[in-house]
mmCIF file of C-alpha atoms in Angstrom:
data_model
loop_
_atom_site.group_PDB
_atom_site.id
_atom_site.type_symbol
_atom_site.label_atom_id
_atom_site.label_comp_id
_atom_site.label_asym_id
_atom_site.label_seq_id
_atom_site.Cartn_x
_atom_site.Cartn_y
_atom_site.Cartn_z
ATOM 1 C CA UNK Z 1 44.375 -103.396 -45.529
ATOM 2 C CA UNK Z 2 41.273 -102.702 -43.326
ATOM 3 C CA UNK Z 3 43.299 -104.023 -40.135
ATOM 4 C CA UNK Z 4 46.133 -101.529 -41.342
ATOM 5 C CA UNK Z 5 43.383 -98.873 -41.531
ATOM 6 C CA UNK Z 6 41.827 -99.851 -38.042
ATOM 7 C CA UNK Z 7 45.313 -99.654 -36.255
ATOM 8 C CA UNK Z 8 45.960 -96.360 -37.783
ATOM 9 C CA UNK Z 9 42.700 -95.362 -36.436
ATOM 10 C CA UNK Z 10 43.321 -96.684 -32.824
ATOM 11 C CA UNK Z 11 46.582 -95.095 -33.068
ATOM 12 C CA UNK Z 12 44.941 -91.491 -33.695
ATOM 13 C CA UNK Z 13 42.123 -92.110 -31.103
ATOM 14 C CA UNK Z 14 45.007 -92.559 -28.442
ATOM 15 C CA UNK Z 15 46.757 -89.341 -28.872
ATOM 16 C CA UNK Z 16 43.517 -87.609 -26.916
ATOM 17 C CA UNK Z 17 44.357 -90.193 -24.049
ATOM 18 C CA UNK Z 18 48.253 -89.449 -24.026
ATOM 19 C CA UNK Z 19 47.074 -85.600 -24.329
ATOM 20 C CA UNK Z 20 44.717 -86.025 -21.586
ATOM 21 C CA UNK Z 21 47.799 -87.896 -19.213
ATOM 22 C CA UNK Z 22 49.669 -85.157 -20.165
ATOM 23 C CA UNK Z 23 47.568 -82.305 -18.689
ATOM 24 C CA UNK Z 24 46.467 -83.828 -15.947
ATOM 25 C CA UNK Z 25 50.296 -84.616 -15.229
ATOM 26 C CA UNK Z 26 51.417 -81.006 -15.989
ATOM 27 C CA UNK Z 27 49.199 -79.503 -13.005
ATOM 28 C CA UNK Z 28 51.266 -81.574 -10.595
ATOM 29 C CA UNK Z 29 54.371 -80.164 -12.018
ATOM 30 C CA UNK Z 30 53.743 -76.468 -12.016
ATOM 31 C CA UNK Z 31 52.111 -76.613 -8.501
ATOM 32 C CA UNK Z 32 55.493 -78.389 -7.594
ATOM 33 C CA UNK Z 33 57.441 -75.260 -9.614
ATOM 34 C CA UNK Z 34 55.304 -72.795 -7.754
ATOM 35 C CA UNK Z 35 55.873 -74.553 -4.569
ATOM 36 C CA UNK Z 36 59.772 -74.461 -4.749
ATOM 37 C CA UNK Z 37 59.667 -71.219 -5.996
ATOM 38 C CA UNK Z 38 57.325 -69.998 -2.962
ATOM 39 C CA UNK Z 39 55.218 -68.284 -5.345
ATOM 40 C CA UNK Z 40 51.903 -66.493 -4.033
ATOM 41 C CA UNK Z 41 49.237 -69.841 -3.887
ATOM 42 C CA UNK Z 42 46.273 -67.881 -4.211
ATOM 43 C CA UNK Z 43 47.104 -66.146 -6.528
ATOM 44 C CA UNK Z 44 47.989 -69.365 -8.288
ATOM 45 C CA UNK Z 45 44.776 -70.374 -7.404
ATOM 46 C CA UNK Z 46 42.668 -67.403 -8.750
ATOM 47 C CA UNK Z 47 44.506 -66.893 -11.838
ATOM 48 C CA UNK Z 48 44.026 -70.907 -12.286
ATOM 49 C CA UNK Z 49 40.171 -70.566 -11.929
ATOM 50 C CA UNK Z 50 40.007 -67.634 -13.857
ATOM 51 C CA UNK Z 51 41.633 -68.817 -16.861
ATOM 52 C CA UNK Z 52 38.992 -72.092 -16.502
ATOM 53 C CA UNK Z 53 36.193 -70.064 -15.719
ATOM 54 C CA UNK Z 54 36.461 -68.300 -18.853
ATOM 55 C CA UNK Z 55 37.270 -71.109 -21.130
ATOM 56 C CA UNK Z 56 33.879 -73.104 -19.624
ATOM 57 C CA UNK Z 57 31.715 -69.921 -19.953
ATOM 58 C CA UNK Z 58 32.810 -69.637 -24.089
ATOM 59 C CA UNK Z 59 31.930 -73.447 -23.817
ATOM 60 C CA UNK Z 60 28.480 -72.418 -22.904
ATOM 61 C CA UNK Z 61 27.848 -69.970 -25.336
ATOM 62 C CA UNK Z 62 28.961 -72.259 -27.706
ATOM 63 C CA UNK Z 63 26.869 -74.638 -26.988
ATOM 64 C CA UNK Z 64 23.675 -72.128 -27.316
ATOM 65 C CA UNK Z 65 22.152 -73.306 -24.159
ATOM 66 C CA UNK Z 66 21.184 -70.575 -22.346
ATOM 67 C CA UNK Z 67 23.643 -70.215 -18.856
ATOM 68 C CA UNK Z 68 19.804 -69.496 -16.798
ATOM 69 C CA UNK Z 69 16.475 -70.336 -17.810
ATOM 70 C CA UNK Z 70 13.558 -68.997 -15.185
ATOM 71 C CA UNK Z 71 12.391 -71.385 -12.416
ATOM 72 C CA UNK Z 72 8.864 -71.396 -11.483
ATOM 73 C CA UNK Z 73 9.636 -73.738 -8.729
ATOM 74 C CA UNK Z 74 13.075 -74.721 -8.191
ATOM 75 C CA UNK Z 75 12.747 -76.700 -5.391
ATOM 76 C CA UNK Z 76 10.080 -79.318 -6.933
ATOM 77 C CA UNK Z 77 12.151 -79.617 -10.534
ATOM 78 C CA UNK Z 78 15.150 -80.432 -8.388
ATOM 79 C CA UNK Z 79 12.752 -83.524 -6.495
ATOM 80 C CA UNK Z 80 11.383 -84.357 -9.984
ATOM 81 C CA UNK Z 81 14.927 -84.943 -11.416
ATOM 82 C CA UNK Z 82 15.961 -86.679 -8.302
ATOM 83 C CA UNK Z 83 12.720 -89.470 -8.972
ATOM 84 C CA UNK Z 84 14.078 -90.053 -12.124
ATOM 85 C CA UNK Z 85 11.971 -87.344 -14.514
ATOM 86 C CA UNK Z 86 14.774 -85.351 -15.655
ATOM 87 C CA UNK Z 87 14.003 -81.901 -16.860
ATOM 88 C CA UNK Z 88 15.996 -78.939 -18.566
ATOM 89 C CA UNK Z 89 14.366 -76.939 -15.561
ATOM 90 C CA UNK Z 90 15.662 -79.328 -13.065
ATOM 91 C CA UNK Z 91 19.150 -79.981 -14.320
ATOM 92 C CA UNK Z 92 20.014 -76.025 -14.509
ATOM 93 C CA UNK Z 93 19.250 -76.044 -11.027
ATOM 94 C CA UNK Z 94 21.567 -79.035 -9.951
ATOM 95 C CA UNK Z 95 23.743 -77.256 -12.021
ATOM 96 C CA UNK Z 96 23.692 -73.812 -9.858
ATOM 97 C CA UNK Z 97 23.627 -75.806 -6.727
ATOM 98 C CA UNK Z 98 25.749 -78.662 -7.070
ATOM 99 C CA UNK Z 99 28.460 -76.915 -9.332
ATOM 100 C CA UNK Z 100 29.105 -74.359 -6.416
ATOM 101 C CA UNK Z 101 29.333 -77.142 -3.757
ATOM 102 C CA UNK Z 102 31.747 -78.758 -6.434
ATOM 103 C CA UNK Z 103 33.405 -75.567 -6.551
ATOM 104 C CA UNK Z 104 33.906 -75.217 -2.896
ATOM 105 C CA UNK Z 105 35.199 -78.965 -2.763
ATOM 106 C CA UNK Z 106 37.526 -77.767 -5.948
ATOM 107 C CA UNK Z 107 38.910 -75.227 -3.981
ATOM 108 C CA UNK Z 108 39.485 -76.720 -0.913
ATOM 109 C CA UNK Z 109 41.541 -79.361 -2.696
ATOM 110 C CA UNK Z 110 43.496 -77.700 -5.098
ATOM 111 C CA UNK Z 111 45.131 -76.046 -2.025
ATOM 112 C CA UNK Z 112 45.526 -78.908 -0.214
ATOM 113 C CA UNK Z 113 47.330 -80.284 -3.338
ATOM 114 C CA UNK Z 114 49.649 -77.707 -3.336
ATOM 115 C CA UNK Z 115 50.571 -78.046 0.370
ATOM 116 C CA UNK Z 116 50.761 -81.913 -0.262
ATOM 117 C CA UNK Z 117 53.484 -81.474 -3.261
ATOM 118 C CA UNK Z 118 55.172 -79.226 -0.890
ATOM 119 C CA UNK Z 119 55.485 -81.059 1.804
ATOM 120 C CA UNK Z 120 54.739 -84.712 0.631
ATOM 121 C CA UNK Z 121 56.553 -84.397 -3.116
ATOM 122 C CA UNK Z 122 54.478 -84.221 -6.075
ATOM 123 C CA UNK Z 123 54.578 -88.174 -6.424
ATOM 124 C CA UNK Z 124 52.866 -89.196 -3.730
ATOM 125 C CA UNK Z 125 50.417 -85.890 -3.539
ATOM 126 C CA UNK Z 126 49.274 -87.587 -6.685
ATOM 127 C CA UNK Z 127 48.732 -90.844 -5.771
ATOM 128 C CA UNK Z 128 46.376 -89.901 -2.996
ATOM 129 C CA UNK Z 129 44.249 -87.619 -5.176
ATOM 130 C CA UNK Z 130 43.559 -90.141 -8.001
ATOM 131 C CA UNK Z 131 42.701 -92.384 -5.112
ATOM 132 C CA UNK Z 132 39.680 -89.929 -4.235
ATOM 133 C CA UNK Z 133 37.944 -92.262 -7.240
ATOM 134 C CA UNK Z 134 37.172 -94.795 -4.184
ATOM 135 C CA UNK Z 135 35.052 -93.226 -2.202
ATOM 136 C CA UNK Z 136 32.102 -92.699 -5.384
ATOM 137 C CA UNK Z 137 32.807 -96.175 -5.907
ATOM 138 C CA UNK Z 138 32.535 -97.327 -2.033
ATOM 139 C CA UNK Z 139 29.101 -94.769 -1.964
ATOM 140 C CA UNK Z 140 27.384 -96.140 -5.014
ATOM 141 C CA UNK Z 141 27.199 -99.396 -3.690
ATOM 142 C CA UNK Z 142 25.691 -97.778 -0.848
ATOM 143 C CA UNK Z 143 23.181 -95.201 -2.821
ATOM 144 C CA UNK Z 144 22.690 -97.064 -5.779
ATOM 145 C CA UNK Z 145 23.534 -101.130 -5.444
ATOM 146 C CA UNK Z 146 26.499 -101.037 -8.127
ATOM 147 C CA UNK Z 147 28.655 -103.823 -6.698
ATOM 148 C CA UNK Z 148 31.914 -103.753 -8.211
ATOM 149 C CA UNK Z 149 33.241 -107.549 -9.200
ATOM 150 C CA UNK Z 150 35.499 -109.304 -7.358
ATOM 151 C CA UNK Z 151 38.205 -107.867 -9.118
ATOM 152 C CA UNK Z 152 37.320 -104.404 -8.104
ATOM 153 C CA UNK Z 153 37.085 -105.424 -4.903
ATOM 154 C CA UNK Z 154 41.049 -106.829 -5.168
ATOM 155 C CA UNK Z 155 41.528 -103.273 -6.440
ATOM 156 C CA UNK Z 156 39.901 -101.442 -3.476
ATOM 157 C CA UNK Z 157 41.716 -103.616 -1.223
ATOM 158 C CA UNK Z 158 45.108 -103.012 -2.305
ATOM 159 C CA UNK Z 159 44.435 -99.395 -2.860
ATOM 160 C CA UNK Z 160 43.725 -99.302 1.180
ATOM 161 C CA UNK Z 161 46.245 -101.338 1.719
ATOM 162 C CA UNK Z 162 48.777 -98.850 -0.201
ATOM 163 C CA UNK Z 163 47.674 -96.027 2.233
ATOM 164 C CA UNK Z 164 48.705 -98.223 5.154
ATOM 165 C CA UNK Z 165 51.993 -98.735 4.198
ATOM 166 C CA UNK Z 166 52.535 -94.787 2.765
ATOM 167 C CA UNK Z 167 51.431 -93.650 6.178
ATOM 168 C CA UNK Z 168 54.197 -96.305 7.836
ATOM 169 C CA UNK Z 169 57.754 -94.393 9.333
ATOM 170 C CA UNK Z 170 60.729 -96.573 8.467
ATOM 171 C CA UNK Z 171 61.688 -97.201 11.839
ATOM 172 C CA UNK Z 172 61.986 -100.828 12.822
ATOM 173 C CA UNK Z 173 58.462 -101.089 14.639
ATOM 174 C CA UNK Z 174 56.768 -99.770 11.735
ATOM 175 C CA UNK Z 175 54.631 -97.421 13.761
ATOM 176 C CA UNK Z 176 51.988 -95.838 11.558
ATOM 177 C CA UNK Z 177 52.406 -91.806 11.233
ATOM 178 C CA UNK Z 178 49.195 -90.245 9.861
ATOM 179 C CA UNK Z 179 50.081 -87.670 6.568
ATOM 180 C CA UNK Z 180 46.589 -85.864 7.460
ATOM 181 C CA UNK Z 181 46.823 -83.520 4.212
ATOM 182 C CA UNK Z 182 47.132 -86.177 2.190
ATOM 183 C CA UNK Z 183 44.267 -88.254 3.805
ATOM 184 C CA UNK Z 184 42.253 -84.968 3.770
ATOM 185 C CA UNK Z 185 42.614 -84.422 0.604
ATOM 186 C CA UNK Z 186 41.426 -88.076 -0.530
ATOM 187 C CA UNK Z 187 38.572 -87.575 0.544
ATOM 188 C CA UNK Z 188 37.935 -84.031 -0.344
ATOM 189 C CA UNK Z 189 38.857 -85.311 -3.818
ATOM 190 C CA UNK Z 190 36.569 -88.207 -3.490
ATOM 191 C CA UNK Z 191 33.492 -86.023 -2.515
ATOM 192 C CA UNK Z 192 34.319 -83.895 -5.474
ATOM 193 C CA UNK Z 193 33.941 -86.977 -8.054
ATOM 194 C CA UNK Z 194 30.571 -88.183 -6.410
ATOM 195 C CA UNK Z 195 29.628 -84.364 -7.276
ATOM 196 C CA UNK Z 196 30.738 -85.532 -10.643
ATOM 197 C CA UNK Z 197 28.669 -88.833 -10.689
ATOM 198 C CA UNK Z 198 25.187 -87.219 -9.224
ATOM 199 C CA UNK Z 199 25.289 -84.670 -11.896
ATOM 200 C CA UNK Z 200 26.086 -87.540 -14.511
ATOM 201 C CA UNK Z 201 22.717 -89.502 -12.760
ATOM 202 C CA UNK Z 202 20.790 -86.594 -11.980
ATOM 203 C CA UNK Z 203 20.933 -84.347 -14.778
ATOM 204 C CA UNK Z 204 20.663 -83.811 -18.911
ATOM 205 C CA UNK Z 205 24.606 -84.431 -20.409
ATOM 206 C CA UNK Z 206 24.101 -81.373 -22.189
ATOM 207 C CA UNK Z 207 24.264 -79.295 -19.047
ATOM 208 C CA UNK Z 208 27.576 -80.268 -18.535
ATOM 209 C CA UNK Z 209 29.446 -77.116 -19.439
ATOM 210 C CA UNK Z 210 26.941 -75.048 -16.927
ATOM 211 C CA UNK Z 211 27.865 -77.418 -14.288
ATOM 212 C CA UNK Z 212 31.442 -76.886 -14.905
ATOM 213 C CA UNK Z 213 30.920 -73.165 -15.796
ATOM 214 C CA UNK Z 214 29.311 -72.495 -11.792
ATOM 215 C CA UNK Z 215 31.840 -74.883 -10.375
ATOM 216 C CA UNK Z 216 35.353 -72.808 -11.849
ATOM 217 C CA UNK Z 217 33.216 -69.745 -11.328
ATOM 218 C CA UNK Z 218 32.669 -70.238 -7.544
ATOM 219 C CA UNK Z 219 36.081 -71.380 -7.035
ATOM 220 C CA UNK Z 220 37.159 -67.994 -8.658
ATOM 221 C CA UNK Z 221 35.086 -65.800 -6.167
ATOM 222 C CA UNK Z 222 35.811 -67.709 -3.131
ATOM 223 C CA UNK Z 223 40.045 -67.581 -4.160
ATOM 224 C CA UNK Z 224 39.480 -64.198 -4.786
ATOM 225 C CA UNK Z 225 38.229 -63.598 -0.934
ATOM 226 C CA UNK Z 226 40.887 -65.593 0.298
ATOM 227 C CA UNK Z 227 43.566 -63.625 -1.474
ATOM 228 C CA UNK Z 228 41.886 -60.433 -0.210
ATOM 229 C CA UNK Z 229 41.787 -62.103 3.185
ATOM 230 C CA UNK Z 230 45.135 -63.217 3.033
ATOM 231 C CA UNK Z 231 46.481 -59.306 2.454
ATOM 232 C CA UNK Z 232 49.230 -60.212 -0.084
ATOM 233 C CA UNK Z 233 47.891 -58.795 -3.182
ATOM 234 C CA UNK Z 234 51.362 -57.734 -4.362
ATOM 235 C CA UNK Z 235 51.473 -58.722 -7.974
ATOM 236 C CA UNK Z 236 53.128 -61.279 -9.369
ATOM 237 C CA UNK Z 237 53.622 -61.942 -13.166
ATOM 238 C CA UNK Z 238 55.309 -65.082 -12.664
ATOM 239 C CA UNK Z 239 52.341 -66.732 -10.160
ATOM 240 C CA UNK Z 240 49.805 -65.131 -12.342
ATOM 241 C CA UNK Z 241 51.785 -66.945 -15.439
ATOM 242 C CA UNK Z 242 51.478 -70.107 -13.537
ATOM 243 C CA UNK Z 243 48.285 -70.091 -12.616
ATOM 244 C CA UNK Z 244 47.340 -69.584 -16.189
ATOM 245 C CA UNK Z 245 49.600 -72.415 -17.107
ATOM 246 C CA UNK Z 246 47.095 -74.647 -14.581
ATOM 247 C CA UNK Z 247 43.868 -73.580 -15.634
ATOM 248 C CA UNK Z 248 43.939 -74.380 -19.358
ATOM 249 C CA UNK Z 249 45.304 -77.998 -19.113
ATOM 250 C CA UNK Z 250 42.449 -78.441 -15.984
ATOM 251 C CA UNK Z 251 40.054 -77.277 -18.610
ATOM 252 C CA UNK Z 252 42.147 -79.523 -21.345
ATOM 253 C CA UNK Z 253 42.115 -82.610 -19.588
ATOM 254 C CA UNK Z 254 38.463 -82.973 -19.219
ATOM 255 C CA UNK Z 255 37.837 -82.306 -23.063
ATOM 256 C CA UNK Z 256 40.361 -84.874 -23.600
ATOM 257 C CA UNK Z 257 38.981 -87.698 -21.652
ATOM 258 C CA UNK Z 258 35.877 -86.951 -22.736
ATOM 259 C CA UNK Z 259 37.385 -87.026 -26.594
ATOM 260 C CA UNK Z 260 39.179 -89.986 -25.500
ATOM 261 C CA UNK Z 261 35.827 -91.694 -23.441
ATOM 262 C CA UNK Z 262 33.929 -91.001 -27.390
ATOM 263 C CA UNK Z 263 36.346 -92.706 -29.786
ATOM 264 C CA UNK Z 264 38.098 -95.390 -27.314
ATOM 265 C CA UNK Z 265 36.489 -98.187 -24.886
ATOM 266 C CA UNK Z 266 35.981 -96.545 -20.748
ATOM 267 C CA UNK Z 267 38.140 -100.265 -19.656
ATOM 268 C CA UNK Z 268 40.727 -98.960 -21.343
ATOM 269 C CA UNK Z 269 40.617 -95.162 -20.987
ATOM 270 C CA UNK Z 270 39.786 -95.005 -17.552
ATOM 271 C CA UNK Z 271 42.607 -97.314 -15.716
ATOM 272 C CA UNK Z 272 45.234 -95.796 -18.390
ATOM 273 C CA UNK Z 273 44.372 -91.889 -17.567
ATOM 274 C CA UNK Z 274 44.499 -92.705 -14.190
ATOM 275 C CA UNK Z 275 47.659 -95.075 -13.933
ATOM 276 C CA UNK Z 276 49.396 -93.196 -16.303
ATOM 277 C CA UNK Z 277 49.156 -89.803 -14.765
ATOM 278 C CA UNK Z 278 50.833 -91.317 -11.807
ATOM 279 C CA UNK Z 279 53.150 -93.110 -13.691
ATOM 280 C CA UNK Z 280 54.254 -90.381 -15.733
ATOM 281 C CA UNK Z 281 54.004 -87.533 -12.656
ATOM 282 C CA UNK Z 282 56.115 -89.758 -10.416
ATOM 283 C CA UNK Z 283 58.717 -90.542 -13.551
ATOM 284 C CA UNK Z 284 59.264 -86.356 -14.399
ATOM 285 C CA UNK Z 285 59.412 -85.614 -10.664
ATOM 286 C CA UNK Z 286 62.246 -87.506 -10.219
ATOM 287 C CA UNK Z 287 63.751 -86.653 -13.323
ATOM 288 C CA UNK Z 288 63.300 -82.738 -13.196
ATOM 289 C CA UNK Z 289 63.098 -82.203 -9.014
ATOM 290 C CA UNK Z 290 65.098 -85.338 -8.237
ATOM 291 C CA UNK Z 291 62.622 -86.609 -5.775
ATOM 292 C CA UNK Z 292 63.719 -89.431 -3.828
ATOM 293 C CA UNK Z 293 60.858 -91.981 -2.693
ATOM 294 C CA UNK Z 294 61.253 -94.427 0.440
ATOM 295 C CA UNK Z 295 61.051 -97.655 -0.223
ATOM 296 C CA UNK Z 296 57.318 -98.259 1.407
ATOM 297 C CA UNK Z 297 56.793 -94.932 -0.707
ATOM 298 C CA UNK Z 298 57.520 -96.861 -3.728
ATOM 299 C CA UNK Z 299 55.733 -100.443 -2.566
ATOM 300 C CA UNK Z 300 52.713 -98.039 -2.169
ATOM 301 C CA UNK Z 301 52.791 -96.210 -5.722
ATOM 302 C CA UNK Z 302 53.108 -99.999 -7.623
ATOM 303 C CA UNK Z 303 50.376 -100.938 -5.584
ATOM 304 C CA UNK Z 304 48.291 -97.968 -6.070
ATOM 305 C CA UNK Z 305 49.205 -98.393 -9.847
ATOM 306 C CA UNK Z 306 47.677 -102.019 -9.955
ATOM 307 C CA UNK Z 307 44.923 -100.794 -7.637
ATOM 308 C CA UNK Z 308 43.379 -98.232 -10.066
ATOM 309 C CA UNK Z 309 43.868 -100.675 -12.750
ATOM 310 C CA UNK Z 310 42.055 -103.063 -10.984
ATOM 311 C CA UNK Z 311 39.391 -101.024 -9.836
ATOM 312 C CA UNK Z 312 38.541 -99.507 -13.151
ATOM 313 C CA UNK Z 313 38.181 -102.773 -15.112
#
């Protein structure tokens, strides 16, 4: 009876991670709707960062932290956080700071995603931003001795591997074409996560919906200028619709993991979100856009697949 009762349990707990694969999937699938329909991308964008903006700022009030507190000297609770004496003082800085370099990095590849589904198919777009998880990985080996195991270190070497053989043409020689959009948006994507992980280090938990409050926030105003600058501010109820339709599973699919991350073990959330976004973004693509992979397209997605397994146990 209590095994009955534990696997009903377990069953419930792993809805938030099937919710959470699910968001995170559906953002790859309306940028590749807005992309076929050649709907207005900053506008997307805005409307996108908007809608998250204002879902993290009621998470803030709800959490009846105040969104500033007054600094008498900003500059020195920042250092004292960094040495390891964490303060409410210090972490609403890092918050400010680092959620608005976060933002930029947001930005920057959310667009590139977009671009990358259009011209690279939602599939493999994907696969190279879920691959961003390397380089905080690579750096806190570097910054902070964490030496994955050996079979991490399988992981990482496949997962290079697998952008080797994407970036091969199918010609007979094999010669290696750089996708630069998709390599630039690894790494923007990777820079944003080791945002992620120096906020995790560097600052109270609580903070957390500041941090994501100034990061959606900053993204807003600096889509906002780019519309502007871009002079096509006609409106459009459909790219405003979708842009909506991106923002609250981007908020979603943090709350989820982090639902998930509370009631479930990280070896098993962590390579299952990850693998199974892939999985289930490269399995709809084909079935509602009728994408067609090349074969070292689809080598490189089962390797990536194992990869990210590999590298998150």
């Amino acid at each position: 009876m209590t095994i009955k009762c534990s696997n009903i349990l377990m069953g419930v707990n792993m809805i938030y991670l099937i919710c959470a694969i699910a968001c995170s999937s559906s953002i790859a699938l309306i940028f590749k709707y807005t992309e076929r329909n050649n709907l207005n991308r900053y506008q997307v964008t805005v409307f996108n960062y908007l809608t998250a903006s204002i879902i993290s700022l009621f998470m803030v009030l709800k959490s009846k932290i105040p969104l500033l507190i007054s600094f008498s000297n900003p500059f020195g609770a920042v250092v004292s956080n960094f040495t390891g004496n964490i303060t409410d003082e210090g972490s609403s800085v890092i918050c400010i700071v680092l959620g608005i370099v976060t933002g930029i990095l947001y930005l920057v590849g959310f667009l590139l995603y977009q671009v990358s589904i259009r011209q690279s198919g939602a599939s493999l777009a994907s696969m190279f931003n879920r691959m961003g998880i390397l380089i905080p990985m690579i750096l806190s080996i570097v910054l902070w001795n964490e030496y994955p195991t050996l079979i991490r270190w399988i992981g990482i070497t496949i997962t290079v591997v697998a952008i080797i053989i994407v970036n091969l043409s199918d010609d007979k020689n094999h010669k290696l074409q750089l996708k630069w959009n998709l390599l630039i948006m690894f790494f923007v994507a990777g820079f944003a996560e080791l945002s992620n992980k120096l906020f995790q280090k560097y600052a109270i938990l609580e903070y957390k919906n500041h941090f994501l409050f100034f990061l959606f926030f900053t993204a807003f105003i600096i889509s906002v200028i780019m519309l502007i600058k871009n002079k096509n501010l006609q409106f459009s109820l459909k790219a405003s619709l979708c842009g909506i339709a991106v923002g609250i599973p981007n908020m979603l699919t943090t709350f989820f993991v982090i639902e998930a991350l509370d009631k479930i073990q990280a070896m098993i959330v962590y390579p299952a979100f990850s693998a199974g976004s892939i999985a289930l973004i490269m399995l709809l693509s084909i079935l509602i856009y009728k994408e067609k992979l090349k074969k070292n397209e689809i080598i490189a997605l089962c390797m990536t697949l194992i990869g990210i397994i590999l590298v998150n146990i």
